[in-house]
Short mmCIF file of C-alpha atoms and ligand atoms in Angstrom, two decimals:
data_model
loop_
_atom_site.label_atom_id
_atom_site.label_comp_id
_atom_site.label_asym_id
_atom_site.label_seq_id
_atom_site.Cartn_x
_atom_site.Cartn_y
_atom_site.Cartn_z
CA UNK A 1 0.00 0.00 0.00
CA UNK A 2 0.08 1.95 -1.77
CA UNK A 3 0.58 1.28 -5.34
CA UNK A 4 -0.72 4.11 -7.69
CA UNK A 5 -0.52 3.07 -11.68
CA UNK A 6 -0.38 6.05 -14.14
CA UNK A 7 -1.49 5.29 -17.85
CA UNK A 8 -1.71 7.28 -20.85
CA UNK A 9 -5.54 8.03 -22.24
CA UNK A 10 -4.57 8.66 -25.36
CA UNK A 11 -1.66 7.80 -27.84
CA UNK A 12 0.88 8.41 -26.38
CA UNK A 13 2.90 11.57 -25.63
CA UNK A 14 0.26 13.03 -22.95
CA UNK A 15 2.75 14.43 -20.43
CA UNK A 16 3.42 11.52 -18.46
CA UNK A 17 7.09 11.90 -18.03
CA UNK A 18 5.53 15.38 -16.48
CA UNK A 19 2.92 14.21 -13.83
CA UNK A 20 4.78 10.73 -12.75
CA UNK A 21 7.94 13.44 -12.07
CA UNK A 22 5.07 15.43 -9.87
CA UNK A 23 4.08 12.36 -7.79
CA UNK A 24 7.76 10.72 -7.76
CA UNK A 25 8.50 13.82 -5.19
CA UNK A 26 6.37 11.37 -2.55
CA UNK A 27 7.27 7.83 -4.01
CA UNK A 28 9.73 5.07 -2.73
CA UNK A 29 9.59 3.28 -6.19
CA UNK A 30 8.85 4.66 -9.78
CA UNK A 31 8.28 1.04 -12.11
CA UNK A 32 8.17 0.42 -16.21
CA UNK A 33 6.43 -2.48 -16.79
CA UNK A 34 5.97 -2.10 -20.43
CA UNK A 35 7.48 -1.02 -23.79
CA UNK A 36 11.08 0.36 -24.41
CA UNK A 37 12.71 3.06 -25.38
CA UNK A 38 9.89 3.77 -28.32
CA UNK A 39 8.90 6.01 -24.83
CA UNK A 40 10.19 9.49 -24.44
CA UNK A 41 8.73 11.19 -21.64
CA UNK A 42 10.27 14.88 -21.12
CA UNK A 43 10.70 16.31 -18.02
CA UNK A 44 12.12 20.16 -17.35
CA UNK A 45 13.33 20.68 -14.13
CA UNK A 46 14.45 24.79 -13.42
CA UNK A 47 14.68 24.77 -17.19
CA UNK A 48 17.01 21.92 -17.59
CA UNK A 49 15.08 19.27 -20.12
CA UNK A 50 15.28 15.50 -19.81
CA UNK A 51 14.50 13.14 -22.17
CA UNK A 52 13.79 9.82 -20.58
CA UNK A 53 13.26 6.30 -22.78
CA UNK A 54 14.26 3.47 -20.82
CA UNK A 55 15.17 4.76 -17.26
CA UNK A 56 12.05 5.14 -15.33
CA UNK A 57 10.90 9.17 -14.40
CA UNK A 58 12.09 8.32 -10.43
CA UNK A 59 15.95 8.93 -11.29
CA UNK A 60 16.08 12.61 -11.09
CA UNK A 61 15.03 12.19 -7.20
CA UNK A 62 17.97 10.54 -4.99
CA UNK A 63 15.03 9.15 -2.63
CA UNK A 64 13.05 7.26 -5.14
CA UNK A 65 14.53 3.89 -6.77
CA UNK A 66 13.89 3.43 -10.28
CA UNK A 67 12.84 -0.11 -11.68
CA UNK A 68 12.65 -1.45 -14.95
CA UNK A 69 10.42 -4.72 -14.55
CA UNK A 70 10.25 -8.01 -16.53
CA UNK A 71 7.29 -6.69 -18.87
CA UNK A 72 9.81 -4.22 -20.83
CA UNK A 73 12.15 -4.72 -23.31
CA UNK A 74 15.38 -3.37 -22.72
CA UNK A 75 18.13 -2.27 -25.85
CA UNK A 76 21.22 -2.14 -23.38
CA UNK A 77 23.22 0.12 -25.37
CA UNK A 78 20.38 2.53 -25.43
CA UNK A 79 20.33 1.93 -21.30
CA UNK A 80 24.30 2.66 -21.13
CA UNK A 81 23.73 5.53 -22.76
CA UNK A 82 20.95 6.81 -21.03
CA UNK A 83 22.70 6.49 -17.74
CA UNK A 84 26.14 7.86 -18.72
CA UNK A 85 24.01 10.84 -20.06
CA UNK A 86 22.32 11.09 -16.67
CA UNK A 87 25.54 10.62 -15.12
CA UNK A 88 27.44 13.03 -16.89
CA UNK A 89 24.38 15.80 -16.05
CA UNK A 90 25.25 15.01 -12.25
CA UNK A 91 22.15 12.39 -11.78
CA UNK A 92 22.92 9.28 -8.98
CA UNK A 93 22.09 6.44 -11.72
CA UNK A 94 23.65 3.45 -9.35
CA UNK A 95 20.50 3.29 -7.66
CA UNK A 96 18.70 1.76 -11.04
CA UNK A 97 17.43 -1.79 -10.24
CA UNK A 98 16.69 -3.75 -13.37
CA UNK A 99 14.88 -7.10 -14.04
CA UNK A 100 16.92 -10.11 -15.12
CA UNK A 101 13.07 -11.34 -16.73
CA UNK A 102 13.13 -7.91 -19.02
CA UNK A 103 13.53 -8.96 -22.45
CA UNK A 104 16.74 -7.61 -24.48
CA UNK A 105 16.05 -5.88 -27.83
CA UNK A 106 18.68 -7.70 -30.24
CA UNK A 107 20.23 -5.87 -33.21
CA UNK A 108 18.49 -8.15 -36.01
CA UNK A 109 14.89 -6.60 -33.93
CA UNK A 110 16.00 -3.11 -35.05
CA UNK A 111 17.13 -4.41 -38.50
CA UNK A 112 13.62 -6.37 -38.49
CA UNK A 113 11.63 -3.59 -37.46
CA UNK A 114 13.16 -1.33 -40.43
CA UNK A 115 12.82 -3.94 -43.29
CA UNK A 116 9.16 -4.56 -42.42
CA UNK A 117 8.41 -1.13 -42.43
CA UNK A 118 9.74 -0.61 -45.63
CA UNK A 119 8.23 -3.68 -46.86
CA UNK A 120 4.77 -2.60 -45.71
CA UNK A 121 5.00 0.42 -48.04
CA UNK A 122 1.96 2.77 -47.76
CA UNK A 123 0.32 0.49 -45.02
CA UNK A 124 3.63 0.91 -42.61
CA UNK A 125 2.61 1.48 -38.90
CA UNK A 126 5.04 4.60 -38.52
CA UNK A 127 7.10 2.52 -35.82
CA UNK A 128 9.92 4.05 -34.04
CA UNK A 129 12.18 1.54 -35.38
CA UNK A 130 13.71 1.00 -32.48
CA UNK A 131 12.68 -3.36 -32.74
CA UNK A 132 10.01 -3.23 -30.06
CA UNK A 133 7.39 -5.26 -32.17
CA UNK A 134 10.25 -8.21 -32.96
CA UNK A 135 11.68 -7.82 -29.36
CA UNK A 136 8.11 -8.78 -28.05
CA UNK A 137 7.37 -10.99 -30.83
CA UNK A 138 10.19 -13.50 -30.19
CA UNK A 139 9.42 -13.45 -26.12
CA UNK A 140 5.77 -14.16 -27.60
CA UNK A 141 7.41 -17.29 -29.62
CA UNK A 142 9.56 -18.26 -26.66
CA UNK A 143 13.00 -17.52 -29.13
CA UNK A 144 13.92 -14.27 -27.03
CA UNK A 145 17.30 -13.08 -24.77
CA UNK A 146 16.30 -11.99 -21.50
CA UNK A 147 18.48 -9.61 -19.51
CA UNK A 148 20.19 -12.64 -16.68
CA UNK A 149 21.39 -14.26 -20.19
CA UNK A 150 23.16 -11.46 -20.27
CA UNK A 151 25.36 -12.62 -17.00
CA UNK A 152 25.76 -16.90 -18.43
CA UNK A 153 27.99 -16.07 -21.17
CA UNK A 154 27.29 -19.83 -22.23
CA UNK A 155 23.45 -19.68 -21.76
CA UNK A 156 23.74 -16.40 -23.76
CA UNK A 157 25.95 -17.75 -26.94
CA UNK A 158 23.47 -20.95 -26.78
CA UNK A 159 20.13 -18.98 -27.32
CA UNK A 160 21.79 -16.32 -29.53
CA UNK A 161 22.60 -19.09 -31.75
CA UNK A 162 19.14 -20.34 -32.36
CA UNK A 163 17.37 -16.98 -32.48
CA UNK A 164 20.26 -15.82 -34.70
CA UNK A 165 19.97 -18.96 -37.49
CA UNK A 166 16.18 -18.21 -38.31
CA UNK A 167 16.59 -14.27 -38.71
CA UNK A 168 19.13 -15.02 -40.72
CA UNK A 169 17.15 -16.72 -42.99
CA UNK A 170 14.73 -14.07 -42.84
CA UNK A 171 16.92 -11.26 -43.37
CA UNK A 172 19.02 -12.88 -45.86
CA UNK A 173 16.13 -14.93 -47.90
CA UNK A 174 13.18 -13.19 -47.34
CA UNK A 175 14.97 -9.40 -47.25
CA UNK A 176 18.20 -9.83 -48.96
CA UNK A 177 20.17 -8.56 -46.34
CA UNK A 178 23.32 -9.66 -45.02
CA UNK A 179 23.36 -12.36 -42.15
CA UNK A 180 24.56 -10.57 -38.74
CA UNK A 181 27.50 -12.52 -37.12
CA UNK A 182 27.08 -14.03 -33.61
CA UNK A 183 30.56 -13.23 -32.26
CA UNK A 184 30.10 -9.44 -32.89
CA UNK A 185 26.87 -9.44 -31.09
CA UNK A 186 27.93 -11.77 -28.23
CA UNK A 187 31.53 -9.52 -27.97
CA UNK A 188 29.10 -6.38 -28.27
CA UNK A 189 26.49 -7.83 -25.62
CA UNK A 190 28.67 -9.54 -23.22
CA UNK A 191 30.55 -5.81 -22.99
CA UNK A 192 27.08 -4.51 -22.43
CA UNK A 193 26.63 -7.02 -19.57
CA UNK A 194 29.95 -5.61 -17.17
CA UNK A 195 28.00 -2.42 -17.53
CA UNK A 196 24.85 -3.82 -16.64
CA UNK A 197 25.67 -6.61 -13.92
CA UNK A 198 25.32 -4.14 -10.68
CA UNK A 199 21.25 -3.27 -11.31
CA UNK A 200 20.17 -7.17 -12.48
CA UNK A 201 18.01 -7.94 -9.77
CA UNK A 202 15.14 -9.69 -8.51
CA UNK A 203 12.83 -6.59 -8.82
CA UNK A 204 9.75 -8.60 -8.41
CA UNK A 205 10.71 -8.83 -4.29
CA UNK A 206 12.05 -5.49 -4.22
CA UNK A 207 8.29 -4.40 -5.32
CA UNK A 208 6.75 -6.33 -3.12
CA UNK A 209 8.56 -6.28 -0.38
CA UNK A 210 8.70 -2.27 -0.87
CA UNK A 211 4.78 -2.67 -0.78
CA UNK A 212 4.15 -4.74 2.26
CA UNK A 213 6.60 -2.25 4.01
CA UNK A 214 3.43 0.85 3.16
CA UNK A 215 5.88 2.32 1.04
CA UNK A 216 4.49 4.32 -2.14
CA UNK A 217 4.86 2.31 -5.70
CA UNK A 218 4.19 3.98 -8.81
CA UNK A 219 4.38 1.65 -11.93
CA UNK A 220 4.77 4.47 -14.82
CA UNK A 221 3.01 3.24 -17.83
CA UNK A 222 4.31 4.36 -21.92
CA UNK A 223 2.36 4.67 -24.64
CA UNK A 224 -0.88 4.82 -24.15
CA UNK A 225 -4.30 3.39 -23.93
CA UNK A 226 -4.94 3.51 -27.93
CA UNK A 227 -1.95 2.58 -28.71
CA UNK A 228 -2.44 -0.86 -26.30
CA UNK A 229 -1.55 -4.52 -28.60
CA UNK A 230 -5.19 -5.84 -27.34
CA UNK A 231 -7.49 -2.59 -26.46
CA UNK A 232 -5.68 -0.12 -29.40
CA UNK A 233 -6.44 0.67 -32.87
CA UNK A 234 -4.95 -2.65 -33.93
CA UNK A 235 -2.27 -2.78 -36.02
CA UNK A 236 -1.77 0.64 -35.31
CA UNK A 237 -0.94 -0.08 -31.94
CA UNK A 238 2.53 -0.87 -30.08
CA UNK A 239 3.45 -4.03 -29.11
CA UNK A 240 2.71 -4.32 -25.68
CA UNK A 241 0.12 -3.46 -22.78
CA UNK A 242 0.50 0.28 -21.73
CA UNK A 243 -3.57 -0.30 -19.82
CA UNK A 244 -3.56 -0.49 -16.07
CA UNK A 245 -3.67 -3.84 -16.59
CA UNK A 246 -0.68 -4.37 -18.09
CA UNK A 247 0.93 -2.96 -14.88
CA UNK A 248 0.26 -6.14 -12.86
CA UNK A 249 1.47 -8.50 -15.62
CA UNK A 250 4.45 -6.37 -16.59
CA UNK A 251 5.49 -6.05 -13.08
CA UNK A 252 4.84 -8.66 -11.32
CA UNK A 253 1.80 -7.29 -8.71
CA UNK A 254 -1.67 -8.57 -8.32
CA UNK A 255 -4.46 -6.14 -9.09
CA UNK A 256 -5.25 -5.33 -5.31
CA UNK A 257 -1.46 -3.76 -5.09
CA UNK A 258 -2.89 -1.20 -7.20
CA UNK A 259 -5.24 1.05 -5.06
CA UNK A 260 -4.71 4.41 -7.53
CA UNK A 261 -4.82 4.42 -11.25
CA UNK A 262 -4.13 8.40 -12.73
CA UNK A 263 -5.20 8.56 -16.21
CA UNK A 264 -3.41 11.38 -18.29
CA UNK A 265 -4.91 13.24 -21.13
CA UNK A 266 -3.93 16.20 -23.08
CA UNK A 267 -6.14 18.75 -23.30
CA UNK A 268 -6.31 18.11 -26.85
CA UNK A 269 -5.21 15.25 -28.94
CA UNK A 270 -2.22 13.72 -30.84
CA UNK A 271 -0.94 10.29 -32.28
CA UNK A 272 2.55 9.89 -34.34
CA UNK A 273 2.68 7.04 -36.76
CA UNK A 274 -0.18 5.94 -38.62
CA UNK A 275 -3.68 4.54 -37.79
CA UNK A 276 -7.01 6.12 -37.71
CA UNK A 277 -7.78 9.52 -35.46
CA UNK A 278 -11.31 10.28 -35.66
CA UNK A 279 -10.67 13.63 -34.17
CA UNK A 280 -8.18 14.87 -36.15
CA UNK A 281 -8.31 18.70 -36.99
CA UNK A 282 -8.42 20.11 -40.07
CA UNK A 283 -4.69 21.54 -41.52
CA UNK A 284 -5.06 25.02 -40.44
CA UNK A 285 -6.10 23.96 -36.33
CA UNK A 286 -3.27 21.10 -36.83
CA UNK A 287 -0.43 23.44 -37.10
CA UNK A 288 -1.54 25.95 -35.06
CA UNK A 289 -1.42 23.05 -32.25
CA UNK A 290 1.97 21.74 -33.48
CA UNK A 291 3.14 24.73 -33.09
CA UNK A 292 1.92 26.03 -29.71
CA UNK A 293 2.30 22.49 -27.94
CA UNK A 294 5.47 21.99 -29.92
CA UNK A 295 4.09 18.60 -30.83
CA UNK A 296 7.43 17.18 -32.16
CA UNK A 297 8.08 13.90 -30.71
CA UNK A 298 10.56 13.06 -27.87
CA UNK A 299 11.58 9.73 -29.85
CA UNK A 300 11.56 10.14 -33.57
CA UNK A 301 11.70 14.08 -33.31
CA UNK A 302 8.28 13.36 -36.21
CA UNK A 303 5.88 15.98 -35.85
CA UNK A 304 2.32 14.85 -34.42
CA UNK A 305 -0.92 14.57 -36.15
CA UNK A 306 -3.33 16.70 -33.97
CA UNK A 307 -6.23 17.12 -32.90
CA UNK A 308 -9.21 17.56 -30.35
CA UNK A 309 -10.07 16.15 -27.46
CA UNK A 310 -11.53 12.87 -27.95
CA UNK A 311 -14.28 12.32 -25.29
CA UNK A 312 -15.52 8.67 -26.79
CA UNK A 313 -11.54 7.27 -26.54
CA UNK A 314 -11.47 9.39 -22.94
CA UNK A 315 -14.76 7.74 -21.90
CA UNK A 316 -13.50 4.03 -23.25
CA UNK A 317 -9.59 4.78 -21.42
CA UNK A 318 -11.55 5.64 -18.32
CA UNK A 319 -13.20 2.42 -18.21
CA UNK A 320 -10.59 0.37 -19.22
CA UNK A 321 -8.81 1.33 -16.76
CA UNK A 322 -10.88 1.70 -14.00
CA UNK A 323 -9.48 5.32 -13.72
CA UNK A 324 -9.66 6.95 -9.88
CA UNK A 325 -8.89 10.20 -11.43
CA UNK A 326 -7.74 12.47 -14.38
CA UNK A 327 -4.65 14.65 -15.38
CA UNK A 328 -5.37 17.01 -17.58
CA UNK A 329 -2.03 18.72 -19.53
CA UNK A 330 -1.52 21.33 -21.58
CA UNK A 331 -4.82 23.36 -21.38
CA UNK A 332 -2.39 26.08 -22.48
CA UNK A 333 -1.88 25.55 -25.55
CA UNK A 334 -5.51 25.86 -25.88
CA UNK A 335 -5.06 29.29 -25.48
CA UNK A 336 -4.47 30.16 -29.45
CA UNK A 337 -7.59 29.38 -29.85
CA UNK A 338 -10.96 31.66 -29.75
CA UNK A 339 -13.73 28.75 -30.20
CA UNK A 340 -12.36 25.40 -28.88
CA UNK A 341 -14.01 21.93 -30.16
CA UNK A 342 -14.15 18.40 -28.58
CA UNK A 343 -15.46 15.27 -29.88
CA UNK A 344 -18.60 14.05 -28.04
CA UNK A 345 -19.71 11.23 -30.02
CA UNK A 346 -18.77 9.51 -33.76
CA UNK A 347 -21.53 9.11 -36.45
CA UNK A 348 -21.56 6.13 -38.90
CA UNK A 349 -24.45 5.99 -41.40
CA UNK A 350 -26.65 8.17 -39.64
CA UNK A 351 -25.74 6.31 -36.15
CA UNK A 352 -24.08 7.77 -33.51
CA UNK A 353 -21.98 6.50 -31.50
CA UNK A 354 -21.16 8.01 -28.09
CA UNK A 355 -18.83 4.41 -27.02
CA UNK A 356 -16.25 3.06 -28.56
CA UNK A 357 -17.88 1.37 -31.94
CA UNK A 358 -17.31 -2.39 -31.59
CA UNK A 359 -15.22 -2.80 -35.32
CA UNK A 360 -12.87 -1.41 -36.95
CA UNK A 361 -14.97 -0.54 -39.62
CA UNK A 362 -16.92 1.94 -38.42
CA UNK A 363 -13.88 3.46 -35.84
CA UNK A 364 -11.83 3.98 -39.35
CA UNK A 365 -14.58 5.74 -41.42
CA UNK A 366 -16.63 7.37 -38.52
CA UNK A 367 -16.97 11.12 -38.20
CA UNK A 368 -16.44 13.27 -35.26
CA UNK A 369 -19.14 15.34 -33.89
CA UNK A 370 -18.09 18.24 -32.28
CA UNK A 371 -19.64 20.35 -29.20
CA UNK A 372 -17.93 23.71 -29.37
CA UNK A 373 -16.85 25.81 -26.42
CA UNK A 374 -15.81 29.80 -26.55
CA UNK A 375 -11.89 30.14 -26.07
CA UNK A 376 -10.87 32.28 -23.30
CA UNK A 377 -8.03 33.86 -25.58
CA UNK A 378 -5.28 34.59 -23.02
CA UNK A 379 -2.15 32.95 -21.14
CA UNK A 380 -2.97 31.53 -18.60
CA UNK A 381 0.62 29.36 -17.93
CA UNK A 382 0.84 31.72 -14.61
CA UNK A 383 -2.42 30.37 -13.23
CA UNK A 384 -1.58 28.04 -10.11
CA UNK A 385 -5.10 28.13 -8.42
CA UNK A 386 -8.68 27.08 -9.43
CA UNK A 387 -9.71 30.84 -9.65
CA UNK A 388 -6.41 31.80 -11.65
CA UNK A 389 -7.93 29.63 -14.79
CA UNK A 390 -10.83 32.28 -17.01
CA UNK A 391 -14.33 30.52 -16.75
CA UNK A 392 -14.38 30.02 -19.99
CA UNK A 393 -11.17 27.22 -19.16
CA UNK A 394 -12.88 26.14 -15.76
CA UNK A 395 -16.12 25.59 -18.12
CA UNK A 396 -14.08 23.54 -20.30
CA UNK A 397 -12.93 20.99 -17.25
CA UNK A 398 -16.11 20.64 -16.33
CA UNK A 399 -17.21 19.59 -19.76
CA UNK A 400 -13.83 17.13 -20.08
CA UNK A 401 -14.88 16.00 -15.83
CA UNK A 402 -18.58 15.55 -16.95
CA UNK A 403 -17.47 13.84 -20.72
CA UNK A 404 -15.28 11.43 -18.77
CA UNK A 405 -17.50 11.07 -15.75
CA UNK A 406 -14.31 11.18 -14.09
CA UNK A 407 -12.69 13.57 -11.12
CA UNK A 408 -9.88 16.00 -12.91
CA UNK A 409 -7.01 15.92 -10.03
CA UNK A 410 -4.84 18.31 -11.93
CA UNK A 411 -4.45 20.46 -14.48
CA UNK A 412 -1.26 21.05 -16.39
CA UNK A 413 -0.35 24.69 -18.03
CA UNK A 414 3.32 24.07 -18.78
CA UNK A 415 6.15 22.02 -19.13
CA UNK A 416 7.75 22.90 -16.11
CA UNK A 417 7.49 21.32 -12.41
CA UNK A 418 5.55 24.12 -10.91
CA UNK A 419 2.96 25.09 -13.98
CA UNK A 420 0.67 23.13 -12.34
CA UNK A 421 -3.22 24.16 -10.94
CA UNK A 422 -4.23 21.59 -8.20
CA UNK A 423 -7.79 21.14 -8.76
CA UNK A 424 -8.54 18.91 -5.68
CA UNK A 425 -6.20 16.63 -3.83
CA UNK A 426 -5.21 13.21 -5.58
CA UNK A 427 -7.76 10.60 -4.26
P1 GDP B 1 4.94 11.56 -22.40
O1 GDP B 1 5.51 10.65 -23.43
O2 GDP B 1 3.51 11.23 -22.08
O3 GDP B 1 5.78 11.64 -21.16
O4 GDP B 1 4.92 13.00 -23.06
P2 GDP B 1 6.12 13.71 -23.88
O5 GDP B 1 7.16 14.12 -22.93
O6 GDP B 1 6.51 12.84 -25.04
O7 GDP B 1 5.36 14.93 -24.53
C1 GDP B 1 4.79 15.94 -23.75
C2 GDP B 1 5.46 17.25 -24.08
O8 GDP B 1 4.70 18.32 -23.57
C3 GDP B 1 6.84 17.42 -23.45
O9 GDP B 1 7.65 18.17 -24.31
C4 GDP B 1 6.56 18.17 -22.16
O10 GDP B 1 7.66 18.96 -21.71
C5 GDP B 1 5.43 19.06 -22.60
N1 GDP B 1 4.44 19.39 -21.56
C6 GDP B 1 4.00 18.61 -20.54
N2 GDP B 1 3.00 19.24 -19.88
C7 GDP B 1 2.82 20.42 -20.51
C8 GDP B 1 1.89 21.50 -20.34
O11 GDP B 1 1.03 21.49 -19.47
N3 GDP B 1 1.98 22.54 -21.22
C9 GDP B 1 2.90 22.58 -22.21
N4 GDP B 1 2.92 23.63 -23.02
N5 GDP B 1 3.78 21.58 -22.41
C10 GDP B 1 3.72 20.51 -21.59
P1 IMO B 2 5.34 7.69 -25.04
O1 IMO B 2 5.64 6.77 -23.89
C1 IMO B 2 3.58 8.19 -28.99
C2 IMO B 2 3.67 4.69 -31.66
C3 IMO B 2 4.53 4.80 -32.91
C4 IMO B 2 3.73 3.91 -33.86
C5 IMO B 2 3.22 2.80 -32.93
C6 IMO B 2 4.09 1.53 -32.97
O2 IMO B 2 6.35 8.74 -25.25
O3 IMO B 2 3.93 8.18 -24.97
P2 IMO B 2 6.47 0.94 -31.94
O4 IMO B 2 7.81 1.53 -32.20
O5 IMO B 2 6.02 1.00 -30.53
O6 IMO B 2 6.33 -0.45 -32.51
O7 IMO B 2 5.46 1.86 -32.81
O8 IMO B 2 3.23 3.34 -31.63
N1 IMO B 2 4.38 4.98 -30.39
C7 IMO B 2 4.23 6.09 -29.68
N2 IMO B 2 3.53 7.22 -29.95
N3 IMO B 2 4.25 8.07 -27.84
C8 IMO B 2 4.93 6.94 -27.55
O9 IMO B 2 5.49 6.72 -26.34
C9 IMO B 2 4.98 5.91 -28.50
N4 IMO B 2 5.58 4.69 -28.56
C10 IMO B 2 5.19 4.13 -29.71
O10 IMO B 2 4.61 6.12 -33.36
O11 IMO B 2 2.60 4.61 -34.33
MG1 MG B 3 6.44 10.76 -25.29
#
């Protein structure tokens, strides 16, 4: 007790680096249980930015220990980097615990991941290339590394060699690429492993021991809720379970450890990569949001599709999720705008549709419809009370509290620690 989760609504890129930086200020533990380093949560602290992928938000507090649990894949010369980077900024890193279950992301996944893509053509997800989907697909088929391999140089040359043979024959027959050669990778790997070796740990205990002791857990989630491999807009989707779910298989707790889950949602919306986005705005509103949210992603650097606030996908995220409450971020950027619109409801052939529309189908051809709200025209990134925020933004919550028939906790207005207006307590 207790164990609070903290999931994106969305796809991705809500602010959660942001919010789980917030609440890591009063946590023992901050946990990944899912995804990689296709993440990028940014975090500015007295205007110094970090870029996170791998290493869990907790890090840039010396009381809170930052996990990375079995349920994510790990690249470990991504990690390395990461924590010299952190290092070299003056950041404790040795406190990093990492699961010897986490899967590693092999060089042939990146390869993989690019040749597929390319393959796909005009139906190409828009992954970040960075071999999540093959990472996850060979733990799926039982073929993966996992990081303890990493320490058994024999155990590690052994399963290298049978994972290696078959993408060989992939890349080679079925890509015409060149085979990769084992003894570079297991040279390359094995070097990654001295590195490595003092945060390979049993992080299932250390959670639960950490939770029977009343101490504050907070398993950080990455992507997002439409962007989930079961719950998404399949294929467009990531590889893994980013729902509050996903927390207790990706980190080893059982449901009841969880007592808190803090859904995140931009004020509007985005998505990078492909897929459908009922919401999306029309050119003119897209850039003016790219361009006041700065919606270039933290990963890929891609600029964001964007959009409005999608209350059906909020409405489905809260339930999925059982949500206890709601961060809303970046009502700021809201601010360029003098009539604001959010999605209440789809409409397919004359239906509408106010929950999630059961196929594909109709979620890929649907259109939005739109309430629209006046603007309130002016910056309000100074506000830091409830009355600070126009009525015209306080009338907006309520529409987004009432939409989601959720409690809004917070409300973001910047990217910094202290933009932030406290609604209510957190539950
Ligand atoms: P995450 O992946 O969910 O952690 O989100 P990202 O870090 O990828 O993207 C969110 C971006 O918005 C980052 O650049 C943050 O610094 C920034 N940000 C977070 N909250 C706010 C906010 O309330 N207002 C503004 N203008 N920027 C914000
Ligand atoms: P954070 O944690 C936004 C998207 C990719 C692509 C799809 C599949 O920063 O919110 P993948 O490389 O995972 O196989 O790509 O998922 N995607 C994200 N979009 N934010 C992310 O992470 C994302 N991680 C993956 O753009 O559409
Ligand atoms: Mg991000």
């Amino acid at each position: 007790m207790p164990g609070i989760a903290l999931v994106g609504t969305q796809w991705g890129d809500e602010g959660k680096g942001k919010v789980t930086d917030l609440l890591a200020e009063k946590t023992d533990l901050v946990v990944r249980y899912q995804g990689g380093n296709n993440a990028g949560h940014t975090i500015v602290v007295e205007g110094e930015r970090y870029a996170l992928h791998l290493v869990p938000t907790g890090i840039l507090y010396p009381h809170c220990v930052p996990v990375i649990g079995p349920g994510v894949v790990v690249n470990p010369s991504v990690l390395i980097e990461e924590l010299e980077n952190l290092s070299s900024r003056g950041i404790d890193t040795t406190r990093l615990l990492l699961s010897g279950n986490a899967h590693l992301i092999m060089p042939y996944h990146l390869e993989l991941d690019r040749v597929t893509e390319r393959r796909l053509g005009k139906n190409r997800l828009g992954t970040t290339k960075r071999g999540i989907g093959p990472a996850y697909a060979d733990k799926a088929t039982r073929i993966g590394l996992r990081v303890q391999d990493l320490l058994d140089p024999k155990i590690f040359s052994a399963k290298l060699e049978v994972a290696l043979k078959e993408k060989n024959l992939f890349l080679t027959r079925v890509y015409g690429r060149l085979p990769m050669d084992q003894a570079e990778i297991e040279d390359a790997y094995l070097g990654f492993a001295e590195t490595l070796a003092p945060h390979i740990s049993d992080t299932d205990t250390v959670i639960h021991q950490a939770l029977d002791a009343d101490k504050t857990v907070l398993f950080e989630g990455a992507q997002a809720t439409m962007l989930d491999l079961d719950h998404g807009t399949y294929p467009f989707v990531t590889s893994s379970n980013p729902v509050a779910g996903g927390a207790c298989a990706g980190a080893g707790v059982g449901p009841l450890d969880i007592q808190r889950i803090i859904g995140i949602s931009k004020a509007y919306c985005t998505r990078v990569g492909s897929g459908p986005f009922p919401s999306e705005a029309d050119p003119a509103d897209g850039e003016i949001l790219v361009e006041a949210g700065q919606e270039y992603g933290t990963t890929t650097g891609r600029k964001r599709r964007c959009g409005w606030f999608d209350a059906v996908a909020g409405r489905f995220a809260a339930r999925l999720n059982t949500l206890t409450e709601v961060v809303i971020t970046k009502l700021d950027v809201l601010s360029a705008f003098e009539k604001i619109k959010v999605c209440v409801a789809y409409e397919f052939e004359g239906q509408r549709h106010e929950h999630m529309p059961p196929n594909q189908t109709i979620f890929n051809k649907c259109k939005p419809v739109y309430e629209e709200l006046p603007g309130w025209s002016q910056d309000i990134t100074g506000a830091r009370e409830t009355e600070d925020l126009p009525k015209e933004a306080r009338a907006y919550l309520e529409l987004l509290e009432e939409l989601l028939a959720t409690p809004i906790s917070w409300v973001s207005v910047g990217p910094s620690r202290d933009e932030i207006v406290r609604l209510r307590e957190m539950s």
